[in-house]
PDB file of C-alpha atoms and ligand atoms in Angstrom:
ATOM      1  CA  MET A 299       4.061 -25.301  -8.242  1.00 90.00           C
ATOM      2  CA  LEU A 300       5.133 -21.879  -9.524  1.00 95.00           C
ATOM      3  CA  ASN A 301       8.948 -20.659  -9.787  1.00 96.00           C
ATOM      4  CA  HIS A 302      11.251 -18.019 -10.625  1.00 97.00           C
ATOM      5  CA  ILE A 303       9.594 -16.042  -7.827  1.00 98.00           C
ATOM      6  CA  PHE A 304      12.447 -12.891  -7.419  1.00 98.00           C
ATOM      7  CA  ASP A 305      11.405 -10.697  -4.284  1.00 98.00           C
ATOM      8  CA  THR A 306      12.668  -7.270  -5.178  1.00 98.00           C
ATOM      9  CA  HIS A 307      11.772  -5.741  -1.714  1.00 98.00           C
ATOM     10  CA  ALA A 308      11.837  -7.791   1.593  1.00 98.00           C
ATOM     11  CA  HIS A 309      12.732  -7.070   5.332  1.00 98.00           C
ATOM     12  CA  TYR A 310      14.181 -10.392   6.773  1.00 98.00           C
ATOM     13  CA  ASP A 311      16.071  -8.368   9.392  1.00 97.00           C
ATOM     14  CA  ASP A 312      12.951  -7.547  10.846  1.00 97.00           C
ATOM     15  CA  GLU A 313      12.352  -8.715  14.553  1.00 96.00           C
ATOM     16  CA  ARG A 314       9.073 -10.631  13.338  1.00 97.00           C
ATOM     17  CA  PHE A 315      11.487 -13.200  11.865  1.00 98.00           C
ATOM     18  CA  ASP A 316      13.718 -13.406  15.106  1.00 97.00           C
ATOM     19  CA  GLN A 317      12.264 -16.583  16.241  1.00 97.00           C
ATOM     20  CA  ASP A 318      12.479 -18.601  13.123  1.00 98.00           C
ATOM     21  CA  ARG A 319      14.511 -16.468  10.372  1.00 98.00           C
ATOM     22  CA  ASP A 320      16.829 -19.464   9.351  1.00 98.00           C
ATOM     23  CA  GLN A 321      13.714 -21.913   8.883  1.00 98.00           C
ATOM     24  CA  VAL A 322      11.736 -19.439   7.168  1.00 98.00           C
ATOM     25  CA  ILE A 323      14.669 -18.172   4.556  1.00 98.00           C
ATOM     26  CA  SER A 324      15.845 -21.767   4.206  1.00 98.00           C
ATOM     27  CA  ALA A 325      12.593 -23.181   3.018  1.00 98.00           C
ATOM     28  CA  LEU A 326      12.182 -20.492   0.258  1.00 98.00           C
ATOM     29  CA  PRO A 327      13.919 -22.110  -2.655  1.00 98.00           C
ATOM     30  CA  GLU A 328      11.752 -25.307  -2.231  1.00 98.00           C
ATOM     31  CA  LYS A 329       8.834 -22.958  -2.721  1.00 98.00           C
ATOM     32  CA  GLY A 330      10.171 -21.411  -6.020  1.00 98.00           C
ATOM     33  CA  VAL A 331      11.887 -18.530  -4.674  1.00 98.00           C
ATOM     34  CA  CYS A 332      14.830 -17.701  -6.843  1.00 98.00           C
ATOM     35  CA  GLY A 333      15.891 -14.414  -5.321  1.00 98.00           C
ATOM     36  CA  VAL A 334      15.398 -12.184  -2.583  1.00 98.00           C
ATOM     37  CA  VAL A 335      16.639  -8.294  -2.155  1.00 98.00           C
ATOM     38  CA  ASN A 336      16.845  -7.527   1.566  1.00 98.00           C
ATOM     39  CA  VAL A 337      15.946  -3.834   1.665  1.00 98.00           C
ATOM     40  CA  ALA A 338      17.484  -1.672   4.755  1.00 98.00           C
ATOM     41  CA  CYS A 339      15.610   1.032   6.755  1.00 97.00           C
ATOM     42  CA  ASP A 340      18.150   2.244   8.789  1.00 97.00           C
ATOM     43  CA  MET A 341      22.204   1.785   9.412  1.00 97.00           C
ATOM     44  CA  PRO A 342      21.765  -1.425  11.822  1.00 97.00           C
ATOM     45  CA  SER A 343      19.561  -3.025   9.057  1.00 96.00           C
ATOM     46  CA  CYS A 344      22.082  -2.244   6.414  1.00 98.00           C
ATOM     47  CA  GLN A 345      24.591  -4.392   8.460  1.00 97.00           C
ATOM     48  CA  THR A 346      21.997  -7.026   9.227  1.00 97.00           C
ATOM     49  CA  GLY A 347      21.077  -7.101   5.470  1.00 98.00           C
ATOM     50  CA  LEU A 348      25.056  -7.746   4.448  1.00 98.00           C
ATOM     51  CA  GLU A 349      25.028 -10.533   6.867  1.00 98.00           C
ATOM     52  CA  LEU A 350      21.950 -12.287   5.252  1.00 98.00           C
ATOM     53  CA  THR A 351      23.727 -11.988   1.678  1.00 98.00           C
ATOM     54  CA  LYS A 352      26.674 -13.746   3.240  1.00 98.00           C
ATOM     55  CA  ALA A 353      24.536 -16.551   4.915  1.00 98.00           C
ATOM     56  CA  TYR A 354      22.377 -17.271   1.768  1.00 98.00           C
ATOM     57  CA  PRO A 355      23.460 -17.511  -1.966  1.00 98.00           C
ATOM     58  CA  PHE A 356      20.219 -16.229  -3.539  1.00 98.00           C
ATOM     59  CA  PHE A 357      20.234 -13.216  -1.174  1.00 98.00           C
ATOM     60  CA  PHE A 358      21.200  -9.472  -2.276  1.00 98.00           C
ATOM     61  CA  CYS A 359      20.578  -6.444  -0.277  1.00 98.00           C
ATOM     62  CA  ALA A 360      20.049  -2.556  -0.573  1.00 98.00           C
ATOM     63  CA  VAL A 361      21.307  -0.275   1.835  1.00 98.00           C
ATOM     64  CA  GLY A 362      19.801   3.097   2.909  1.00 98.00           C
ATOM     65  CA  ILE A 363      17.724   5.334   5.476  1.00 98.00           C
ATOM     66  CA  HIS A 364      14.053   5.137   5.429  1.00 97.00           C
ATOM     67  CA  PRO A 365      12.076   8.478   5.868  1.00 97.00           C
ATOM     68  CA  HIS A 366      11.055   7.022   9.465  1.00 97.00           C
ATOM     69  CA  ALA A 367      14.745   6.885  10.571  1.00 97.00           C
ATOM     70  CA  ALA A 368      15.813  10.257   8.848  1.00 96.00           C
ATOM     71  CA  ARG A 369      15.688  12.145  12.114  1.00 96.00           C
ATOM     72  CA  SER A 370      18.740   9.542  13.369  1.00 96.00           C
ATOM     73  CA  PHE A 371      20.588  10.553  10.208  1.00 97.00           C
ATOM     74  CA  GLN A 372      24.256  11.593  11.055  1.00 96.00           C
ATOM     75  CA  GLU A 373      27.079  13.309   8.974  1.00 90.00           C
ATOM     76  CA  GLY A 374      29.033  10.252   8.198  1.00 96.00           C
ATOM     77  CA  ASP A 375      26.494   7.747   7.082  1.00 97.00           C
ATOM     78  CA  LEU A 376      26.783   8.676   3.582  1.00 97.00           C
ATOM     79  CA  GLU A 377      30.459   7.502   3.606  1.00 98.00           C
ATOM     80  CA  THR A 378      29.436   4.348   5.460  1.00 98.00           C
ATOM     81  CA  LEU A 379      26.544   3.536   3.048  1.00 98.00           C
ATOM     82  CA  ALA A 380      29.050   4.163  -0.085  1.00 98.00           C
ATOM     83  CA  ALA A 381      31.551   1.820   1.833  1.00 98.00           C
ATOM     84  CA  TYR A 382      28.757  -0.903   1.900  1.00 98.00           C
ATOM     85  CA  THR A 383      28.137  -0.502  -1.801  1.00 97.00           C
ATOM     86  CA  LYS A 384      31.453  -1.897  -2.426  1.00 97.00           C
ATOM     87  CA  GLU A 385      30.146  -5.213  -1.306  1.00 96.00           C
ATOM     88  CA  GLN A 386      29.388  -7.687  -4.255  1.00 93.00           C
ATOM     89  CA  LYS A 387      25.845  -8.502  -3.267  1.00 98.00           C
ATOM     90  CA  VAL A 388      24.649  -4.663  -2.508  1.00 98.00           C
ATOM     91  CA  VAL A 389      22.544  -4.097  -5.557  1.00 98.00           C
ATOM     92  CA  ALA A 390      20.798  -0.683  -4.723  1.00 98.00           C
ATOM     93  CA  ILE A 391      20.426   2.389  -2.353  1.00 98.00           C
ATOM     94  CA  GLY A 392      17.277   1.920  -0.473  1.00 96.00           C
ATOM     95  CA  GLU A 393      14.720   2.234   0.743  1.00 97.00           C
ATOM     96  CA  ILE A 394      14.518   6.173   0.576  1.00 98.00           C
ATOM     97  CA  GLY A 395      11.971   8.551   0.116  1.00 98.00           C
ATOM     98  CA  LEU A 396       9.149  10.302   1.992  1.00 98.00           C
ATOM     99  CA  ASP A 397       6.521   9.368   4.222  1.00 97.00           C
ATOM    100  CA  TYR A 398       3.757  12.049   5.046  1.00 97.00           C
ATOM    101  CA  HIS A 399       1.421   9.267   6.581  1.00 96.00           C
ATOM    102  CA  TYR A 400       3.355   8.417   9.718  1.00 96.00           C
ATOM    103  CA  ASP A 401       5.496  11.685   9.790  1.00 96.00           C
ATOM    104  CA  PHE A 402       8.021   9.778  12.061  1.00 95.00           C
ATOM    105  CA  SER A 403      10.398  12.328  11.039  1.00 96.00           C
ATOM    106  CA  PRO A 404      10.086  15.902  10.251  1.00 97.00           C
ATOM    107  CA  ARG A 405       9.354  16.623   6.459  1.00 97.00           C
ATOM    108  CA  ASP A 406      12.025  19.097   6.184  1.00 97.00           C
ATOM    109  CA  VAL A 407      14.314  16.418   7.842  1.00 97.00           C
ATOM    110  CA  GLN A 408      13.055  13.625   5.272  1.00 98.00           C
ATOM    111  CA  LYS A 409      13.505  15.726   2.246  1.00 98.00           C
ATOM    112  CA  VAL A 410      17.106  16.565   2.976  1.00 98.00           C
ATOM    113  CA  VAL A 411      18.043  12.679   3.914  1.00 98.00           C
ATOM    114  CA  PHE A 412      16.237  11.764   0.857  1.00 98.00           C
ATOM    115  CA  GLU A 413      18.015  14.240  -1.773  1.00 98.00           C
ATOM    116  CA  ARG A 414      21.265  13.294  -0.006  1.00 98.00           C
ATOM    117  CA  GLN A 415      20.851   9.636  -0.763  1.00 98.00           C
ATOM    118  CA  LEU A 416      19.783  10.413  -4.355  1.00 98.00           C
ATOM    119  CA  GLN A 417      22.752  12.333  -5.049  1.00 98.00           C
ATOM    120  CA  LEU A 418      24.660   9.516  -3.631  1.00 98.00           C
ATOM    121  CA  ALA A 419      23.128   6.915  -5.785  1.00 98.00           C
ATOM    122  CA  LYS A 420      23.626   9.255  -8.656  1.00 97.00           C
ATOM    123  CA  ASP A 421      27.495   9.615  -7.480  1.00 97.00           C
ATOM    124  CA  LEU A 422      27.850   5.795  -7.282  1.00 97.00           C
ATOM    125  CA  ASP A 423      25.533   4.925 -10.384  1.00 97.00           C
ATOM    126  CA  MET A 424      23.366   2.775  -8.667  1.00 98.00           C
ATOM    127  CA  PRO A 425      19.653   2.016  -8.639  1.00 98.00           C
ATOM    128  CA  VAL A 426      17.419   3.422  -5.836  1.00 98.00           C
ATOM    129  CA  ILE A 427      14.336   1.934  -3.928  1.00 98.00           C
ATOM    130  CA  ILE A 428      11.829   4.529  -3.451  1.00 98.00           C
ATOM    131  CA  HIS A 429       9.403   4.849  -0.310  1.00 97.00           C
ATOM    132  CA  ASP A 430       6.419   7.064  -1.009  1.00 96.00           C
ATOM    133  CA  ARG A 431       3.416   7.327   1.136  1.00 95.00           C
ATOM    134  CA  GLU A 432       1.052   9.998   0.987  1.00 96.00           C
ATOM    135  CA  ALA A 433       3.741  12.327  -0.332  1.00 96.00           C
ATOM    136  CA  HIS A 434       3.460  11.697  -4.030  1.00 96.00           C
ATOM    137  CA  GLY A 435       3.706  15.468  -5.215  1.00 96.00           C
ATOM    138  CA  ASP A 436       6.964  16.113  -3.401  1.00 97.00           C
ATOM    139  CA  THR A 437       8.438  12.546  -4.407  1.00 97.00           C
ATOM    140  CA  LEU A 438       7.633  13.036  -8.247  1.00 97.00           C
ATOM    141  CA  GLU A 439       8.888  16.381  -7.894  1.00 97.00           C
ATOM    142  CA  LEU A 440      12.388  15.331  -6.407  1.00 98.00           C
ATOM    143  CA  LEU A 441      12.568  12.174  -9.086  1.00 97.00           C
ATOM    144  CA  LYS A 442      12.174  14.458 -12.068  1.00 97.00           C
ATOM    145  CA  ARG A 443      14.939  16.584 -10.732  1.00 97.00           C
ATOM    146  CA  TYR A 444      17.352  13.775  -9.953  1.00 98.00           C
ATOM    147  CA  GLN A 445      16.260  11.432 -12.751  1.00 97.00           C
ATOM    148  CA  PRO A 446      17.578   8.293 -10.704  1.00 97.00           C
ATOM    149  CA  LYS A 447      17.127   4.940 -11.944  1.00 97.00           C
ATOM    150  CA  GLY A 448      15.322   2.270  -9.926  1.00 98.00           C
ATOM    151  CA  ILE A 449      12.009   1.267  -8.578  1.00 98.00           C
ATOM    152  CA  VAL A 450       9.272   3.051  -6.770  1.00 97.00           C
ATOM    153  CA  HIS A 451       8.227   0.252  -4.308  1.00 96.00           C
ATOM    154  CA  CYS A 452       4.692  -0.753  -3.126  1.00 94.00           C
ATOM    155  CA  TYR A 453       3.137   1.814  -5.573  1.00 93.00           C
ATOM    156  CA  SER A 454       0.082   3.505  -4.247  1.00 90.00           C
ATOM    157  CA  GLY A 455      -0.153   6.313  -6.547  1.00 91.00           C
ATOM    158  CA  SER A 456      -2.321   7.022  -9.607  1.00 93.00           C
ATOM    159  CA  ALA A 457      -1.941   5.720 -13.032  1.00 95.00           C
ATOM    160  CA  GLU A 458      -1.079   9.489 -14.080  1.00 95.00           C
ATOM    161  CA  MET A 459       2.001   9.468 -11.856  1.00 94.00           C
ATOM    162  CA  ALA A 460       3.093   6.194 -13.116  1.00 95.00           C
ATOM    163  CA  LYS A 461       3.292   7.417 -16.572  1.00 95.00           C
ATOM    164  CA  GLU A 462       5.484  10.168 -15.169  1.00 96.00           C
ATOM    165  CA  LEU A 463       7.709   7.762 -13.558  1.00 97.00           C
ATOM    166  CA  LEU A 464       8.020   5.487 -16.650  1.00 97.00           C
ATOM    167  CA  LYS A 465       8.921   8.892 -18.498  1.00 97.00           C
ATOM    168  CA  ILE A 466      12.067   8.994 -16.266  1.00 96.00           C
ATOM    169  CA  GLY A 467      12.648   5.261 -16.772  1.00 96.00           C
ATOM    170  CA  MET A 468      11.892   3.894 -13.522  1.00 98.00           C
ATOM    171  CA  TYR A 469      10.443   0.492 -12.783  1.00 98.00           C
ATOM    172  CA  VAL A 470       7.202   0.231 -10.544  1.00 98.00           C
ATOM    173  CA  ALA A 471       6.763  -2.544  -7.997  1.00 98.00           C
ATOM    174  CA  PHE A 472       3.574  -4.117  -6.575  1.00 97.00           C
ATOM    175  CA  GLY A 473       3.032  -6.095  -3.538  1.00 97.00           C
ATOM    176  CA  GLY A 474       0.276  -7.984  -1.434  1.00 96.00           C
ATOM    177  CA  ALA A 475      -1.894  -4.878  -1.655  1.00 95.00           C
ATOM    178  CA  VAL A 476      -2.860  -5.410  -5.263  1.00 96.00           C
ATOM    179  CA  THR A 477      -5.071  -8.526  -3.642  1.00 96.00           C
ATOM    180  CA  PHE A 478      -6.907  -6.439  -1.077  1.00 95.00           C
ATOM    181  CA  LYS A 479     -10.862  -5.598  -1.580  1.00 92.00           C
ATOM    182  CA  ASN A 480      -9.837  -1.633  -1.994  1.00 91.00           C
ATOM    183  CA  ALA A 481      -7.053  -1.936  -4.456  1.00 93.00           C
ATOM    184  CA  ARG A 482      -9.303  -0.273  -7.325  1.00 94.00           C
ATOM    185  CA  LYS A 483      -6.645   2.609  -8.030  1.00 94.00           C
ATOM    186  CA  THR A 484      -3.629   0.265  -7.314  1.00 95.00           C
ATOM    187  CA  LEU A 485      -4.831  -2.218 -10.105  1.00 96.00           C
ATOM    188  CA  GLU A 486      -5.828   0.899 -12.788  1.00 96.00           C
ATOM    189  CA  ALA A 487      -1.868   2.075 -11.943  1.00 96.00           C
ATOM    190  CA  ALA A 488      -0.761  -1.623 -12.713  1.00 97.00           C
ATOM    191  CA  GLU A 489      -2.391  -1.761 -15.721  1.00 96.00           C
ATOM    192  CA  ALA A 490      -0.746   1.283 -16.950  1.00 95.00           C
ATOM    193  CA  ILE A 491       2.796  -0.296 -16.572  1.00 97.00           C
ATOM    194  CA  PRO A 492       4.182  -2.147 -19.483  1.00 97.00           C
ATOM    195  CA  MET A 493       5.351  -5.536 -18.652  1.00 97.00           C
ATOM    196  CA  ASP A 494       8.876  -4.319 -19.004  1.00 97.00           C
ATOM    197  CA  ARG A 495       8.738  -2.290 -16.328  1.00 98.00           C
ATOM    198  CA  LEU A 496       6.710  -4.157 -13.710  1.00 98.00           C
ATOM    199  CA  LEU A 497       8.049  -5.736 -10.537  1.00 98.00           C
ATOM    200  CA  VAL A 498       6.659  -7.959  -7.901  1.00 98.00           C
ATOM    201  CA  GLU A 499       7.586  -7.707  -4.023  1.00 98.00           C
ATOM    202  CA  THR A 500       6.444  -8.620  -0.833  1.00 98.00           C
ATOM    203  CA  ASP A 501       7.573  -6.022   1.552  1.00 97.00           C
ATOM    204  CA  CYS A 502       7.391  -8.817   4.254  1.00 97.00           C
ATOM    205  CA  PRO A 503       6.759  -9.415   7.054  1.00 97.00           C
ATOM    206  CA  TYR A 504       4.268  -6.663   6.083  1.00 94.00           C
ATOM    207  CA  MET A 505       1.899  -6.245   3.324  1.00 94.00           C
ATOM    208  CA  THR A 506       0.655  -9.964   3.395  1.00 96.00           C
ATOM    209  CA  PRO A 507      -1.719 -10.771   0.550  1.00 96.00           C
ATOM    210  CA  GLU A 508      -5.111 -12.360   0.469  1.00 95.00           C
ATOM    211  CA  PRO A 509      -5.920 -14.831   1.804  1.00 93.00           C
ATOM    212  CA  PHE A 510      -3.464 -14.661   4.533  1.00 93.00           C
ATOM    213  CA  ARG A 511      -3.989 -10.984   5.310  1.00 92.00           C
ATOM    214  CA  GLY A 512      -2.956 -10.173   8.833  1.00 90.00           C
ATOM    215  CA  LYS A 513      -0.424 -13.148   9.210  1.00 95.00           C
ATOM    216  CA  ARG A 514       3.142 -12.726   8.825  1.00 96.00           C
ATOM    217  CA  CYS A 515       4.173 -12.628   5.071  1.00 97.00           C
ATOM    218  CA  ASP A 516       7.338 -14.325   3.283  1.00 97.00           C
ATOM    219  CA  SER A 517       8.670 -14.296  -0.075  1.00 98.00           C
ATOM    220  CA  SER A 518       6.747 -17.476  -1.135  1.00 97.00           C
ATOM    221  CA  MET A 519       3.423 -15.426  -0.971  1.00 97.00           C
ATOM    222  CA  ILE A 520       4.168 -13.658  -4.228  1.00 97.00           C
ATOM    223  CA  VAL A 521       2.333 -16.428  -5.732  1.00 97.00           C
ATOM    224  CA  TYR A 522      -0.871 -14.739  -4.916  1.00 97.00           C
ATOM    225  CA  THR A 523       0.152 -11.142  -5.892  1.00 97.00           C
ATOM    226  CA  ALA A 524       1.254 -12.899  -9.528  1.00 97.00           C
ATOM    227  CA  GLN A 525      -1.964 -14.300  -9.901  1.00 97.00           C
ATOM    228  CA  LYS A 526      -3.857 -11.068  -9.254  1.00 97.00           C
ATOM    229  CA  LEU A 527      -1.248  -9.291 -11.654  1.00 97.00           C
ATOM    230  CA  GLY A 528      -1.519 -12.177 -14.114  1.00 97.00           C
ATOM    231  CA  GLU A 529      -5.577 -11.955 -14.346  1.00 97.00           C
ATOM    232  CA  LEU A 530      -5.182  -8.158 -14.773  1.00 96.00           C
ATOM    233  CA  LYS A 531      -2.853  -8.444 -17.673  1.00 97.00           C
ATOM    234  CA  GLY A 532      -4.273 -11.491 -19.065  1.00 97.00           C
ATOM    235  CA  MET A 533      -1.151 -13.436 -18.596  1.00 97.00           C
ATOM    236  CA  ASP A 534      -0.344 -16.887 -16.820  1.00 97.00           C
ATOM    237  CA  PRO A 535       1.278 -16.378 -13.385  1.00 98.00           C
ATOM    238  CA  GLN A 536       4.210 -18.104 -14.513  1.00 98.00           C
ATOM    239  CA  ASP A 537       4.770 -16.078 -17.485  1.00 98.00           C
ATOM    240  CA  LEU A 538       4.385 -12.913 -15.106  1.00 98.00           C
ATOM    241  CA  LEU A 539       6.976 -14.478 -12.644  1.00 98.00           C
ATOM    242  CA  ASP A 540       9.328 -15.158 -15.412  1.00 98.00           C
ATOM    243  CA  GLN A 541       9.097 -11.435 -17.164  1.00 98.00           C
ATOM    244  CA  THR A 542       9.476 -10.013 -13.642  1.00 98.00           C
ATOM    245  CA  TRP A 543      12.511 -11.808 -12.776  1.00 98.00           C
ATOM    246  CA  GLU A 544      14.068 -10.721 -15.777  1.00 98.00           C
ATOM    247  CA  ASN A 545      13.116  -7.253 -15.104  1.00 98.00           C
ATOM    248  CA  ALA A 546      14.474  -7.697 -11.395  1.00 98.00           C
ATOM    249  CA  LYS A 547      17.906  -8.894 -13.147  1.00 98.00           C
ATOM    250  CA  ALA A 548      17.695  -5.640 -15.401  1.00 98.00           C
ATOM    251  CA  VAL A 549      17.254  -3.047 -12.799  1.00 98.00           C
ATOM    252  CA  TYR A 550      19.429  -4.463  -9.957  1.00 98.00           C
ATOM    253  CA  GLN A 551      21.951  -5.404 -12.949  1.00 96.00           C
ATOM    254  CA  LEU A 552      22.357  -9.081 -11.880  1.00 96.00           C
TER     255      LEU A 552
HETATM  256 NI1  LIG B1083       9.652  -1.776   2.648  1.00 62.41          NI
END
């Protein structure tokens, strides 16, 4: 069995865990999971994330407003987020960014809310967790301008863009999508990431790796992602999990 699985990006507050959340989470350590960062997508999920960190010793959380929820941003939210970060197990501002695939919030609103949170992370000296879907140009431009530390999650850009992110100093995280049939471009990008900047994640309950694609994902399924990335890097999957755990501790300052 593989161990030292550190899931740098999960959503256990999602309603798809409502029926059996405690059962699923409690079973993770015996499946080799040593840490999970529950990532918020709106103000209510920040609170649920905080509750999870209190219930489970191996849980940490990030607080922030996802581009989908940017249109519900209110003055005062930044102060609330800043207050949350005073809690011991809050390790990042996230997830924040731009999503031009769904466009659930108007793009100009997404940008404003993204920039406000990039500035907040700078002010608080905290890492960020970046969501970028079909918004590579604008995302890279803002990251270059603000120079945050942190992670680009579920990376879907090119190898060239990945090199730009490395120059800024960011970490790049890969999830179940590397196991999909059409993953060629993503695998090329992963190949360009040195081992000290690579992270693994699930984005569970979404992005379930093969051979379970279509089912609900949980953090133990990172083993399939680690096997695929290990093949790519010519590494034993356990060595890859050991190294990415060290990277996770470095970026989240654990
Ligand atoms: Ni996510």
